[in-house]
XYZ file of C-alpha atoms in Angstrom:
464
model
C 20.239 49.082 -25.303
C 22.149 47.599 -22.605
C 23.430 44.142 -23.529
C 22.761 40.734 -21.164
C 25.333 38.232 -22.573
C 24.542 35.057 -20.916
C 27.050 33.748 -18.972
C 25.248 29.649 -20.008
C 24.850 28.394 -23.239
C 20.950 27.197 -23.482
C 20.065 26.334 -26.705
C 16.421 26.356 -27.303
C 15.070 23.113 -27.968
C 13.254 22.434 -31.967
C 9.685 23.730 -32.115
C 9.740 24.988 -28.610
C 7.799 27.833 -27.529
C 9.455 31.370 -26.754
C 7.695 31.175 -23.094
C 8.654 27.758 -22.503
C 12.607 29.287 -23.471
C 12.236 31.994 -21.179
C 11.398 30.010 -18.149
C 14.108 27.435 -18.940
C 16.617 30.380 -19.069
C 15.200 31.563 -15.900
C 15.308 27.744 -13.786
C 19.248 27.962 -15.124
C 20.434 31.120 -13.884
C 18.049 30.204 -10.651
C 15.522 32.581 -10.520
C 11.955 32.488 -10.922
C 10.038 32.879 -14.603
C 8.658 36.358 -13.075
C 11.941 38.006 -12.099
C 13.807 36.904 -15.933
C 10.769 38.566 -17.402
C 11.165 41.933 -16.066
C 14.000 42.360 -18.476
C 10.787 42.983 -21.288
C 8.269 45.821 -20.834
C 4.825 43.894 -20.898
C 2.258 44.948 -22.797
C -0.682 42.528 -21.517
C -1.570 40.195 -18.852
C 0.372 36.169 -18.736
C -3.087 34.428 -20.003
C -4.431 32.051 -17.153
C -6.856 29.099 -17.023
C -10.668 29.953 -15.813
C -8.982 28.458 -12.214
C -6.802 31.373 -11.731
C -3.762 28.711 -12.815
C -0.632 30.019 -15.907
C -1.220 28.140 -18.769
C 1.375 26.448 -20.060
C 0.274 26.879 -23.753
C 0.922 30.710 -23.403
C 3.280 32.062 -25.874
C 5.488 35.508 -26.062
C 5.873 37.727 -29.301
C 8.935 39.963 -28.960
C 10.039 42.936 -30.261
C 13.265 42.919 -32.431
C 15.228 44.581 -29.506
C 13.333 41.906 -27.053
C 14.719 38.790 -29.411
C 18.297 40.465 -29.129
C 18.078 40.563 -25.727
C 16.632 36.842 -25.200
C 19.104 35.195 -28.086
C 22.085 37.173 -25.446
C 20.499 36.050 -22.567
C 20.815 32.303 -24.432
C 24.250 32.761 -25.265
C 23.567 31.909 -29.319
C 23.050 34.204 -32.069
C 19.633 34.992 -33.119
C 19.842 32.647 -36.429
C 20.130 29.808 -34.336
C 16.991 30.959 -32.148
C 14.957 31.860 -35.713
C 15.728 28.026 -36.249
C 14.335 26.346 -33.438
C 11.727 28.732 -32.316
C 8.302 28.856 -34.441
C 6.963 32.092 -32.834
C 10.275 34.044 -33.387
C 9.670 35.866 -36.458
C 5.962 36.407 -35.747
C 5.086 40.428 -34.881
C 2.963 42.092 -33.498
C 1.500 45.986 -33.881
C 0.925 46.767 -30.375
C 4.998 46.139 -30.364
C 7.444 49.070 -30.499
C 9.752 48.513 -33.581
C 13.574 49.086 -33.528
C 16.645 46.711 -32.641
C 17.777 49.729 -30.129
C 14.500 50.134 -28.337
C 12.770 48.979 -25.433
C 13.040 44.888 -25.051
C 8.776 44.420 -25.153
C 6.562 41.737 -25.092
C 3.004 40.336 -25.430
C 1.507 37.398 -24.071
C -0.428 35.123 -26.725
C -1.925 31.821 -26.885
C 0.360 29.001 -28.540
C -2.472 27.314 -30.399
C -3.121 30.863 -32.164
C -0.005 31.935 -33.087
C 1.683 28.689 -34.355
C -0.637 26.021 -33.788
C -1.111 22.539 -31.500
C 0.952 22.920 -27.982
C 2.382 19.557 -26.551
C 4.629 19.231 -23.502
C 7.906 18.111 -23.943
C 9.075 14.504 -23.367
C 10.918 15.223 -19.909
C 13.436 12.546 -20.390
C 14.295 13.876 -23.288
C 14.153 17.484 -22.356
C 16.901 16.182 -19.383
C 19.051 14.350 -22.050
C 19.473 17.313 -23.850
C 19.871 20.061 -21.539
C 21.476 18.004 -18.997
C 18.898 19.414 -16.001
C 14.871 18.307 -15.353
C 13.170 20.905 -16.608
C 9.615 21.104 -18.270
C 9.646 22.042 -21.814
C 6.768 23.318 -24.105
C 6.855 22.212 -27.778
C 4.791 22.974 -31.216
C 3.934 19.468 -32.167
C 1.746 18.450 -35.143
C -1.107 15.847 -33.499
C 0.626 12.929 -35.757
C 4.083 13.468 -34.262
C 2.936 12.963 -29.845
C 4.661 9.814 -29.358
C 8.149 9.840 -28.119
C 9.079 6.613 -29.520
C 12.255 6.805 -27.078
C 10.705 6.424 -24.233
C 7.400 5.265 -25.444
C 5.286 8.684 -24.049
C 2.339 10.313 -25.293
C 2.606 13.607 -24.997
C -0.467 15.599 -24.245
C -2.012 19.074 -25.227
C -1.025 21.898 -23.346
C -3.858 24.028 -23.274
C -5.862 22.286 -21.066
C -6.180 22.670 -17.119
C -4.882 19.214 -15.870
C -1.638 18.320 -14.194
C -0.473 15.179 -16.506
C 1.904 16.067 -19.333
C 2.355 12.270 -20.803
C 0.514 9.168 -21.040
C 2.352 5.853 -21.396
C 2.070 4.004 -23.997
C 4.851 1.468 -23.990
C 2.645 -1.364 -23.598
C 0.571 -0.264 -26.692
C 3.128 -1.126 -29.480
C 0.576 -0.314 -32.012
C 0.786 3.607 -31.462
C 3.970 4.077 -32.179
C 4.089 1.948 -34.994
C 1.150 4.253 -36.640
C 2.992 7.081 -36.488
C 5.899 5.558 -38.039
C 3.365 4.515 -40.550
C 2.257 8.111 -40.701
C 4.778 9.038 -42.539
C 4.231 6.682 -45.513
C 0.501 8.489 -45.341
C 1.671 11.662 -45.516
C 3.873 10.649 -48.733
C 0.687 9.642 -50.595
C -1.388 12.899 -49.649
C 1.323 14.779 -51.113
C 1.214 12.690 -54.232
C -2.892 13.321 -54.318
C -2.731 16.999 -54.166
C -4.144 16.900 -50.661
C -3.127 18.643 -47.716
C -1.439 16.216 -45.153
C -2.840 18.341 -42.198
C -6.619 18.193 -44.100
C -6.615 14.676 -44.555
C -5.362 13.854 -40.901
C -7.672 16.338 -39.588
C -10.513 14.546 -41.076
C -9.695 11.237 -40.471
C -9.239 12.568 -36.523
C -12.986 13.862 -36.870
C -13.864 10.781 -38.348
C -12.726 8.500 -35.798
C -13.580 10.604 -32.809
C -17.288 10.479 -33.678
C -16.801 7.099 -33.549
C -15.407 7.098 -30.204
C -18.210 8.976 -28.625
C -20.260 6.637 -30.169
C -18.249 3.148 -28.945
C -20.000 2.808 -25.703
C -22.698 1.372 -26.852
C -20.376 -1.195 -29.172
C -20.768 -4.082 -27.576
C -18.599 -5.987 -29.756
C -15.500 -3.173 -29.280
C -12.491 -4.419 -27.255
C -9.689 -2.981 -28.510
C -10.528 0.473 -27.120
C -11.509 -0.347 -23.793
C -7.800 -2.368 -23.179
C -6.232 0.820 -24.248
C -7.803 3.432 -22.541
C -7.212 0.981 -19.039
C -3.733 0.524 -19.772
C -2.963 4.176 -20.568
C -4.622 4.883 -16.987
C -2.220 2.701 -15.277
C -4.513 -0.753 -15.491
C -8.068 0.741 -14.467
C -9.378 3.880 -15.759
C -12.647 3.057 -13.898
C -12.208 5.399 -11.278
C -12.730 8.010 -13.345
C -13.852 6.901 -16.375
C -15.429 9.890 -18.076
C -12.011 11.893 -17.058
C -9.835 9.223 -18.781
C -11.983 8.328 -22.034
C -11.341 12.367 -22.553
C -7.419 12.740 -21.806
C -6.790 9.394 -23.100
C -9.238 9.569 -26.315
C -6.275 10.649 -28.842
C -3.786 8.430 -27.777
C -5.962 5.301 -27.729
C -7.411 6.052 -31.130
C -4.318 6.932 -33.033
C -3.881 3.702 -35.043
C -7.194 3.792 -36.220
C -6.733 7.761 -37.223
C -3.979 6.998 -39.568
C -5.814 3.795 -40.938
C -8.789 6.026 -42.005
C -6.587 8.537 -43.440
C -4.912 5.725 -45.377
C -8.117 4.244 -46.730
C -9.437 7.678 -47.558
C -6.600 8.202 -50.044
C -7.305 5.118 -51.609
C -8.720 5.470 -54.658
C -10.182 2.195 -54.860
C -12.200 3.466 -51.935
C -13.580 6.058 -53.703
C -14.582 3.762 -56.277
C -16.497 1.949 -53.932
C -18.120 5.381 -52.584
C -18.918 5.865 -56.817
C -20.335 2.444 -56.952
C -22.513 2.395 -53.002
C -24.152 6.256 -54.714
C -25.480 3.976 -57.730
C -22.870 5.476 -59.961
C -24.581 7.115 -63.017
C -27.755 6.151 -61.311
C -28.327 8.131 -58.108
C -29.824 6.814 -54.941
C -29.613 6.785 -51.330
C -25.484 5.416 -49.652
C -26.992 2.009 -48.580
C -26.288 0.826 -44.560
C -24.476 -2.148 -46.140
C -22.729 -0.357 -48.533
C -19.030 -1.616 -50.132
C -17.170 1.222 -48.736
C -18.032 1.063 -45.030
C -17.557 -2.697 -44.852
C -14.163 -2.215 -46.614
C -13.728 0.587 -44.078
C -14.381 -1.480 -40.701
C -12.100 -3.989 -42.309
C -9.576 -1.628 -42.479
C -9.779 -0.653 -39.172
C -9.891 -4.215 -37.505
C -13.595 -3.972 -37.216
C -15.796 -6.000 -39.590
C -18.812 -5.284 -37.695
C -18.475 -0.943 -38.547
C -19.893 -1.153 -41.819
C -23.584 -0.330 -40.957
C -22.973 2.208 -38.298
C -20.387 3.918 -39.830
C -23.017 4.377 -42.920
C -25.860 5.489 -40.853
C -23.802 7.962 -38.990
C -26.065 10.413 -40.758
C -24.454 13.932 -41.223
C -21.254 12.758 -39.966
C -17.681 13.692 -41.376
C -17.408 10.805 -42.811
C -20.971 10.864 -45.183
C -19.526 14.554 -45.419
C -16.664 13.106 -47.254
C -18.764 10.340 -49.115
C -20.512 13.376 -50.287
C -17.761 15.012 -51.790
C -16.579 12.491 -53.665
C -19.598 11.763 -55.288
C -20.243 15.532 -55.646
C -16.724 16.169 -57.090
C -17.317 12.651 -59.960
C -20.311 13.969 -60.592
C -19.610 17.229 -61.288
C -22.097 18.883 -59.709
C -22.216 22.492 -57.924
C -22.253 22.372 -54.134
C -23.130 24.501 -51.602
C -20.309 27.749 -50.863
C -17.474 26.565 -48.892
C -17.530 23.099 -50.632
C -15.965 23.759 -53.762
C -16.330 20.039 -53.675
C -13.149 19.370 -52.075
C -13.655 16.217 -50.012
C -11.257 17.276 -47.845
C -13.133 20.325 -46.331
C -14.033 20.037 -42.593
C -16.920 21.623 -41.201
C -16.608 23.483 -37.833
C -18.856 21.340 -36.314
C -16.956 18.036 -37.403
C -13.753 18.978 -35.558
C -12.954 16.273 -33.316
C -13.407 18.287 -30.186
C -10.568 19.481 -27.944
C -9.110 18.033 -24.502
C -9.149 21.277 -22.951
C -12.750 21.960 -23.831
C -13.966 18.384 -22.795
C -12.389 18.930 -19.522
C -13.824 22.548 -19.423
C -17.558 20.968 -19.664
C -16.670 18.170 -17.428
C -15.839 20.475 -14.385
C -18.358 22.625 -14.759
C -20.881 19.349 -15.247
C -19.374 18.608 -11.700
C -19.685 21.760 -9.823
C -23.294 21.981 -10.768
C -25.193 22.141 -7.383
C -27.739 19.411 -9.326
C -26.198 17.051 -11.801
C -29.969 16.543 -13.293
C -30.081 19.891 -14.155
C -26.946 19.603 -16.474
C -27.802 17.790 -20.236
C -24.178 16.019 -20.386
C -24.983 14.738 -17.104
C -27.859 13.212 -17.216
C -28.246 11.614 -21.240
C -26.388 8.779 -21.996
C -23.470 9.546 -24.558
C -24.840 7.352 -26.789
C -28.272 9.154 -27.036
C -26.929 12.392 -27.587
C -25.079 10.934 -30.150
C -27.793 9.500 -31.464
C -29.524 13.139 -31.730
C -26.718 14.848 -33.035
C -26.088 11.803 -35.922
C -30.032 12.193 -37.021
C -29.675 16.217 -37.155
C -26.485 16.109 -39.020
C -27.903 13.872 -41.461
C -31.119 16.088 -42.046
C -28.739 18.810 -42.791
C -26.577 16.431 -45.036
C -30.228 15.809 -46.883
C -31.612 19.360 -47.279
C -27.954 20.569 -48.628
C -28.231 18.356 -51.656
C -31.740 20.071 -52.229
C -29.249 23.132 -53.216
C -29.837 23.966 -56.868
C -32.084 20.374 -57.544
C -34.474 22.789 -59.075
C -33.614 21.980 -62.429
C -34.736 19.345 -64.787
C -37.873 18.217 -65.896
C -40.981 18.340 -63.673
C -41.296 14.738 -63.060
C -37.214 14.401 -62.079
C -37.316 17.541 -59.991
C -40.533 16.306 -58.091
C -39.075 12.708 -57.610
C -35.801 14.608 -55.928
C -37.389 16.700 -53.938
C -40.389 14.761 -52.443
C -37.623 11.872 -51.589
C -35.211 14.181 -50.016
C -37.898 16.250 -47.871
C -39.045 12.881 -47.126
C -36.095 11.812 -45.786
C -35.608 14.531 -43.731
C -38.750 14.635 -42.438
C -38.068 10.712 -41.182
C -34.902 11.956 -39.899
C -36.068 15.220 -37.985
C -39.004 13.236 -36.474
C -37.108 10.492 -35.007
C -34.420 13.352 -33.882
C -37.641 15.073 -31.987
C -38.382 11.386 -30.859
C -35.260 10.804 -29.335
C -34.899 14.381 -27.790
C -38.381 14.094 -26.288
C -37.650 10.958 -24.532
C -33.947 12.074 -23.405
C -35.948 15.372 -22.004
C -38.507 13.613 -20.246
C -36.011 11.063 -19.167
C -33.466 14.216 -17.761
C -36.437 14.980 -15.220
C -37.725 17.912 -17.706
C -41.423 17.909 -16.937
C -43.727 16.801 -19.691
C -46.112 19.261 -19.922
C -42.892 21.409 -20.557
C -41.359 18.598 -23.081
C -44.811 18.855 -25.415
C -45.051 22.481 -25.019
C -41.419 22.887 -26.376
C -41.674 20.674 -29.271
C -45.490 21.572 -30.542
C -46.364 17.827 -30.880
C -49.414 17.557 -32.225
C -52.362 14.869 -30.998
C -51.103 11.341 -31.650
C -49.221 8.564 -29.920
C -46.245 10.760 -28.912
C -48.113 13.226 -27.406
C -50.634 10.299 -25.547
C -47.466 9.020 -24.178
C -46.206 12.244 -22.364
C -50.084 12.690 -20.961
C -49.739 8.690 -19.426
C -46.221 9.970 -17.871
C -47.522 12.651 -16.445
C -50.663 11.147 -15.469
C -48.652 8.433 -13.797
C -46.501 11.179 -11.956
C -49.279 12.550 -10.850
């Protein structure tokens, strides 16, 4: 192959993506991204936003002959670009193989290949390189403050222009992930996965954030979230309370994780479950109080324990599972530490994905986000989760004598029944209250004759 020794030295930058390299090489020599990457044959389309706009979480796998040609085009040997670039070694079978071949490429997403895409702290970026440049960066979600200059820095995989928030008036988040560290010490030292246990503790406390606007007696959140917008996120509130969520809640994320490694909490998980004497996690149970306390909030206790089918009873759940010694279901193994799909703390990009397309709808009634409360839907999701969290345990109860198994199983079914009926409850009203027409509503959900039903007949009679 032909070589390209580059005539500048530009040392990638640690954790940065190949992409992000490329482009940096290419604002350098002065030319544009496109014209430095016709130097690789492509083998797929640069992936783009549902807008039409590049993303800037898009990532390049390289040949062997294409990373000799970029590691020339950098002026440093390839060790030095194995070092500081995550994606380097990665391959790829659609790429032809051979140091003397064709340079080639393929397009990928960041977040698949490696994992979580931040931008860059700019200032930084500048102090390094010496020019203003964007940069793109693997960063764990525990490591986005730039204590330096006191920046958040923010996923890159979603479709919004802002690649920081600032957070220099909010002392507390960069002293959590300075405490971080000390966390991550003592998951090691439990046998846990640092990346599990701050992965459930993020779960943990999002659901809690969706949940805070009806908390009357929460402050600390709102003051955050205004003075990461620049004083007022009120403008745009729902916008902000998704871009800023992460940032704001920090502090509290690596509390949880903290108190979740306790094993005095544990204890008081062992003691709320009755210990050697099952029964239902109480609403004022130890743990939760000790839990809210933790957090700065003495007043959490109850909700955090009827967040029914939550992350968090998910966890309580495996620790009791896991002392107890009992089977659970597949996928469990009773490991505490195991997050369902549908506990991941949701994304920025995909928030802001259901946000826009909330907006462009030609009728905001006709959209469910748009119309229920936060709080309700919450509420609906919290009583579903926690009929699901019931019925799981009902998983080999069949065993036992006839009075024990009975006893189990009528309370359990019982409970979920309670729970199912005032999740149909809820949804009926949120339905009814969305402009969903009644006859529809009681249609939908089979209700038989009794008050429920009555009540949809006045509503429409009163419509009518």
């Amino acid at each position: 192959m032909t070589p390209y020794p580059g005539l500048l030295r530009i040392a990638p930058l640690r954790g940065e993506t190949t992409s992000s390299l490329i482009c940096r090489i290419a604002s350098r020599y002065g030319l544009e991204a496109k014209g430095l990457r016709s130097y690789w044959q492509w083998l797929n389309q640069q992936p783009k936003h549902e807008g039409g706009a590049c993303r800037a979480d898009a990532e390049v796998v390289l040949n062997a002959a294409g990373r000799h040609l970029l590691a020339s085009l950098c002026g440093t040997g390839e060790d030095v670009a194995a070092r500081a670039l995550p994606s380097w070694g990665q391959q790829d079978t659609k790429l032809p193989a051979g140091r003397d071949g064709v340079p080639a490429a393929v397009w990928r997403i960041g977040g698949v290949v490696v994992g979580p895409v931040a931008f860059g702290c700019g200032l930084c970026t500048a102090q390094r390189t010496g020019t203003v440049m964007r940069a793109v960066r693997y960063v764990p979600r525990w490591d986005r403050v730039c204590v330096r200059h006191g920046r958040w820095l923010l996923d890159a995989d979603a479709d919004q222009p802002r690649e920081y928030l600032d957070v220099r008036r909010l002392p507390e988040v960069a002293a959590a992930q300075r405490r971080w560290a000390s966390v991550r010490r003592r998951a090691v030292r439990a046998g846990a996965e640092p990346a599990r246990v701050f992965a459930l503790a993020r779960a943990v406390v999002a659901r809690w954030w969706e949940g805070a606007y009806g908390w009357e007696r929460e402050t600390v959140w709102p003051r955050r979230l205004h003075l990461v917008a620049g004083g007022d996120a009120g403008g745009d509130l729902e916008w902000w309370r998704i871009v800023g969520r992460d940032a704001v809640v920090f502090p509290e994320v690596v509390a949880v994780a903290d108190a979740l490694l306790d094993p005095g909490m544990a204890e008081l998980v062992w003691a709320d479950s009755g210990a050697g004497r099952p029964r239902a996690l109480p609403a004022d149970g130890l743990f939760c109080r000790r839990l809210g306390e933790r957090v700065g909030r003495p007043w959490l206790g109850p909700l955090a324990a009827t967040d029914h089918g939550g992350p968090l009873i998910a966890w309580m759940g495996g620790v009791i599972r896991r002392r107890r010694g009992a089977g659970g279901p597949p996928g469990y193994d009773n490991d505490p530490w195991w997050l369902r799909q549908e506990h991941h703390a949701a994304t920025m990009a995909g928030q802001l994905r259901v946000l826009g397309k909330e907006k462009k709808a030609p009728d905001s009634g006709t959209m469910w986000r748009a119309v229920v409360p936060v709080e309700q839907r919450a509420q609906i999701g919290s009583l579903v989760d926690g009929a699901q969290e019931q019925l799981i345990q009902l998983r080999g109860a069949q065993a036992g004598s006839s009075a024990d198994v009975a006893q189990r199983l009528l309370r359990i079914l019982g409970h979920s029944a309670d729970l199912i009926e005032k999740a149909l409850q809820h949804t009926v009203v949120a339905a009814v209250n969305a402009g969903v027409p009644p006859q529809d509503v009681a249609r939908w959900a089979k209700l038989p004759p009794g008050p429920l039903a009555d009540a949809l007949k006045a509503y429409q009679g009163a419509g009518d």
